Tab-separated table of C-alpha atoms in Angstrom:
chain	number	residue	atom	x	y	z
A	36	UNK	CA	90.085	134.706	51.630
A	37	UNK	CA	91.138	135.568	55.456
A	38	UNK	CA	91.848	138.811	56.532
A	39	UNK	CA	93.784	139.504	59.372
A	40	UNK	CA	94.134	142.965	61.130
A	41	UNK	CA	97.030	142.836	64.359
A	42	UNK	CA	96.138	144.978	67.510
A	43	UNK	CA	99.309	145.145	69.663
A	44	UNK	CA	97.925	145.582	73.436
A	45	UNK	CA	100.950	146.550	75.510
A	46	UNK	CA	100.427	149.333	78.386
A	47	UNK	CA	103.770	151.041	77.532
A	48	UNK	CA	103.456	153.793	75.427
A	49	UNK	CA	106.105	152.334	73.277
A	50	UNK	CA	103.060	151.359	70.616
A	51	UNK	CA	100.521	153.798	69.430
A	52	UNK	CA	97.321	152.246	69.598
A	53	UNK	CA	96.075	152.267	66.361
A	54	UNK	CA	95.502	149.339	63.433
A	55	UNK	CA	98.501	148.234	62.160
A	56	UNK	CA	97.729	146.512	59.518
A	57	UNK	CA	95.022	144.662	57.073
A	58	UNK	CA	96.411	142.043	55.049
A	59	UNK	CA	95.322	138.906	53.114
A	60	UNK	CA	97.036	135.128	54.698
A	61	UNK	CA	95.716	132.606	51.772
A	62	UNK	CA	96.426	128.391	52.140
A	63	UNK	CA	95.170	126.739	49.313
A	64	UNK	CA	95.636	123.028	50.392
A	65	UNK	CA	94.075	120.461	48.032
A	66	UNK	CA	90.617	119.853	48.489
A	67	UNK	CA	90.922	116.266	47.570
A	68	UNK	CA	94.030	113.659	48.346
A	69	UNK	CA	94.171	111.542	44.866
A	70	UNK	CA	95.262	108.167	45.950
A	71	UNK	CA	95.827	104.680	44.512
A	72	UNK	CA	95.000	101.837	46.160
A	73	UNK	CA	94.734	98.078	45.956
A	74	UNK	CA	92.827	96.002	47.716
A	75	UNK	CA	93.736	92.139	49.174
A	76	UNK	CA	92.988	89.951	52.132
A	77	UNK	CA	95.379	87.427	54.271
A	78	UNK	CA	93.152	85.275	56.240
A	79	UNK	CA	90.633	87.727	57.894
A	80	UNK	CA	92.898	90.672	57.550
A	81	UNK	CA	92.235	93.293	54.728
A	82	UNK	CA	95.009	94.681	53.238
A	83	UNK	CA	95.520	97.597	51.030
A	84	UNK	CA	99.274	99.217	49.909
A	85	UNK	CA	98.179	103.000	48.755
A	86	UNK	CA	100.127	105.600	46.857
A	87	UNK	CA	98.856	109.203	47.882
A	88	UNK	CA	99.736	113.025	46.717
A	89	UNK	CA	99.043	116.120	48.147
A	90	UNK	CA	99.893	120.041	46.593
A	91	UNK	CA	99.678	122.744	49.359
A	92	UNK	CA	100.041	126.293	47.991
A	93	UNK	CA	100.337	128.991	51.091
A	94	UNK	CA	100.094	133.266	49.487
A	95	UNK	CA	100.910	136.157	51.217
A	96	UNK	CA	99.952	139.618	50.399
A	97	UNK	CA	102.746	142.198	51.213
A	98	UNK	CA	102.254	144.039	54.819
A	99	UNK	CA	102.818	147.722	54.979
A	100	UNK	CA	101.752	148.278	58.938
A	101	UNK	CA	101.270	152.318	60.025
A	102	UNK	CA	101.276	153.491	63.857
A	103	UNK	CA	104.493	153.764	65.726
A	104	UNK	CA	108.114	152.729	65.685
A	105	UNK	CA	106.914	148.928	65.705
A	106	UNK	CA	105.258	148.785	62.270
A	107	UNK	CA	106.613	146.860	59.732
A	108	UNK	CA	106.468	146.089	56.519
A	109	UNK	CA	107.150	142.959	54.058
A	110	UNK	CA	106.838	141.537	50.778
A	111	UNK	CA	103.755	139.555	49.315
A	112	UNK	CA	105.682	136.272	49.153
A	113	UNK	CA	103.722	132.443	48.808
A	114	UNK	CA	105.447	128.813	48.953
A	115	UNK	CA	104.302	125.590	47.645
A	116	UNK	CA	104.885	121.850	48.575
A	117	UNK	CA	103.911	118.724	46.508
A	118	UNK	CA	103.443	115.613	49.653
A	119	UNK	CA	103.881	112.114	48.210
A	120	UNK	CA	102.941	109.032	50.585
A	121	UNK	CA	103.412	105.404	49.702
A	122	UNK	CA	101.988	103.148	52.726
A	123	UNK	CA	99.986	99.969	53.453
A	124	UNK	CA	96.617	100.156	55.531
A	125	UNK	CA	95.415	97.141	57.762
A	126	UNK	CA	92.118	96.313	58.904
A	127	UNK	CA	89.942	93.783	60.778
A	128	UNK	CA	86.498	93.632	61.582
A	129	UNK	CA	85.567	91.544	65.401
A	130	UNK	CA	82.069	90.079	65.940
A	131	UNK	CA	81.892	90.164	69.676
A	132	UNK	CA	78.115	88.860	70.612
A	133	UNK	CA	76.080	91.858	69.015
A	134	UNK	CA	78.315	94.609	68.863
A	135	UNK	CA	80.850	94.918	65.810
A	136	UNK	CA	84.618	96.114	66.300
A	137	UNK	CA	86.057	97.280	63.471
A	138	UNK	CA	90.056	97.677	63.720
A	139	UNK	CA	92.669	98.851	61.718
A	140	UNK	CA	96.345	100.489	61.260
A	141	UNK	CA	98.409	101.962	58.628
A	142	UNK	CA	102.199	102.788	58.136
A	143	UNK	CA	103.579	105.114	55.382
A	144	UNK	CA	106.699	107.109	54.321
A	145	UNK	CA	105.645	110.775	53.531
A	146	UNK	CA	108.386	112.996	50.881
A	147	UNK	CA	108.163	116.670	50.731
A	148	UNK	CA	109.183	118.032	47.744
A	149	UNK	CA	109.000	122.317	47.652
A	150	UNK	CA	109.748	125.213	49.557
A	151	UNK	CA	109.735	123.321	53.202
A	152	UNK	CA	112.203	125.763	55.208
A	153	UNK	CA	109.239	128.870	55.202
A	154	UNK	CA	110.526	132.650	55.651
A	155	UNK	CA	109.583	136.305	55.635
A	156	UNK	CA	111.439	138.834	55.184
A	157	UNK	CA	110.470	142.183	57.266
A	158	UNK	CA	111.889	145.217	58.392
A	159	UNK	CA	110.503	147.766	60.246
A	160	UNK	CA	108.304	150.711	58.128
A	161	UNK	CA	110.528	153.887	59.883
A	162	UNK	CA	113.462	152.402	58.059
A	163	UNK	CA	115.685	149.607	59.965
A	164	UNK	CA	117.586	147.282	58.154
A	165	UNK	CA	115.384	144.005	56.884
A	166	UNK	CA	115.512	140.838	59.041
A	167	UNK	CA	114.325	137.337	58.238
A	168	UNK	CA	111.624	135.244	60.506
A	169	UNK	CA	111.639	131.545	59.772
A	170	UNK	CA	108.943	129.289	60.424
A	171	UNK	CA	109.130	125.680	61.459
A	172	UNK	CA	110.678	123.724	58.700
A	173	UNK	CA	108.608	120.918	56.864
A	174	UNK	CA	110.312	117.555	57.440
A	175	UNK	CA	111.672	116.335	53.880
A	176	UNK	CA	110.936	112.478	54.851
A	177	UNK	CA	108.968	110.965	57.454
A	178	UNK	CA	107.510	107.873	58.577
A	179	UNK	CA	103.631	108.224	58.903
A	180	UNK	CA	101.133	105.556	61.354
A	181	UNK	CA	97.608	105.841	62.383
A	182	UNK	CA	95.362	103.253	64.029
A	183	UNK	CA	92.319	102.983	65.121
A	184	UNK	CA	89.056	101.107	66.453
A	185	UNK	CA	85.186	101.904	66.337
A	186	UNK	CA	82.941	99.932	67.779
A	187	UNK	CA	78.992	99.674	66.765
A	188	UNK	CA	77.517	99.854	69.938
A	189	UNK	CA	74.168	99.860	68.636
A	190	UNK	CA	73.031	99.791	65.291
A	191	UNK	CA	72.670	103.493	64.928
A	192	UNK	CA	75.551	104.220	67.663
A	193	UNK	CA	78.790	103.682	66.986
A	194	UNK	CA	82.302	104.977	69.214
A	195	UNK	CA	85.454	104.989	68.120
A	196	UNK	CA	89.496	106.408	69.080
A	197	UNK	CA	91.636	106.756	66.392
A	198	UNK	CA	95.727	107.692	66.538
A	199	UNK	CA	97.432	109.527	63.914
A	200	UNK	CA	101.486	109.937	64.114
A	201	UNK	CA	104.461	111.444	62.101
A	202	UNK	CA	107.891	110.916	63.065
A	203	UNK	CA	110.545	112.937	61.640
A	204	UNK	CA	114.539	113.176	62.741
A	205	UNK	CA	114.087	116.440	64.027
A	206	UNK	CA	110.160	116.856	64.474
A	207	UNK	CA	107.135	114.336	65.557
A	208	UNK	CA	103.188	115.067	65.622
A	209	UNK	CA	100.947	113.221	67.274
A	210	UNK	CA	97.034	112.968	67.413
A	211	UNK	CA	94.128	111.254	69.347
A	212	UNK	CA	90.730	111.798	68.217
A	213	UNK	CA	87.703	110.241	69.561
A	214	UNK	CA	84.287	110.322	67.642
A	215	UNK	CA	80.975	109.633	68.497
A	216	UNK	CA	79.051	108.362	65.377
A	217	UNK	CA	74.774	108.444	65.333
A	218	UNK	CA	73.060	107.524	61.896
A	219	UNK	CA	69.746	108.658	61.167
């Protein structure tokens, strides 16, 4: 369990300067990512279609900040989303001389299924009327790539750059990561 306390620092005297608040934030994404998978070559290429499913549950507790006219308060409130991927992962492996590359893609669709529009409701504590704060909505279907290469440099060393991607109508992520692998 987090907890969270929030500090405003502003030099106006608009905000007493005291803790606002001490509340619990809780995620509770699943640990593991069950997936079926089967695996089949074509020629040197490995290929394996995979079904995947993922349950992320997000609780709040309820904030009741004290200290000034900007306090607020809110309700304890928590969301949950059930991710289901179906996709097909690629790979090759290149002898080159002494050093092994190992290559390899994959291309899903991703559904949402849940509460993926998030919002709190707050209002502030010295009595204002309640207002609603929405969070960036969780695309409902999306199309899902990665690819990737390491290469065994030696036979303990290994390097590698891998791409992750989801595209969305309205939203895209994108990620580069590059590892440095040692085995000992």
């Amino acid at each position: 369990m987090r907890s969270t306390t929030r500090r405003p620092d502003c030099s106006s005297r608009l905000y007493d300067r005291q803790q606002f608040a001490h509340y619990y934030l809780q995620l509770y994404p699943s640990l593991q990512y069950p997936s079926a998978a089967y695996a089949t070559a074509l020629g040197p290429i490995d290929l394996e279609p995979f079904a995947g499913l993922a349950y992320v549950n997000l609780s709040s507790d309820g904030v009741d900040e004290s200290g000034g006219s900007a306090a607020l308060r809110g309700k304890g409130d928590s969301a949950d989303i059930v991710f289901q991927t179906l996709g097909l992962r690629a790979g090759h492996d290149l002898v080159l001389d002494t050093v092994k590359l190992k290559t390899g893609g994959s291309l899903g669709w991703r559904h949402a299924y849940g509460d993926t529009s998030p919002e709190a409701h707050l209002a502030f504590a010295q009595g204002s009327a309640g207002y609603a704060v929405q969070g960036s909505p969780v695309a409902r279907d999306s199309l899902v790539l990665g690819a990737g290469a390491a290469l065994d440099v030696l036979p303990r060393l290994a390097i590698g750059l891998d791409y992750t991607g989801e595209l969305a109508h309205d939203a895209q992520d994108h990620g580069l990561m590059a590892t440095v692998t040692f085995k000992f």
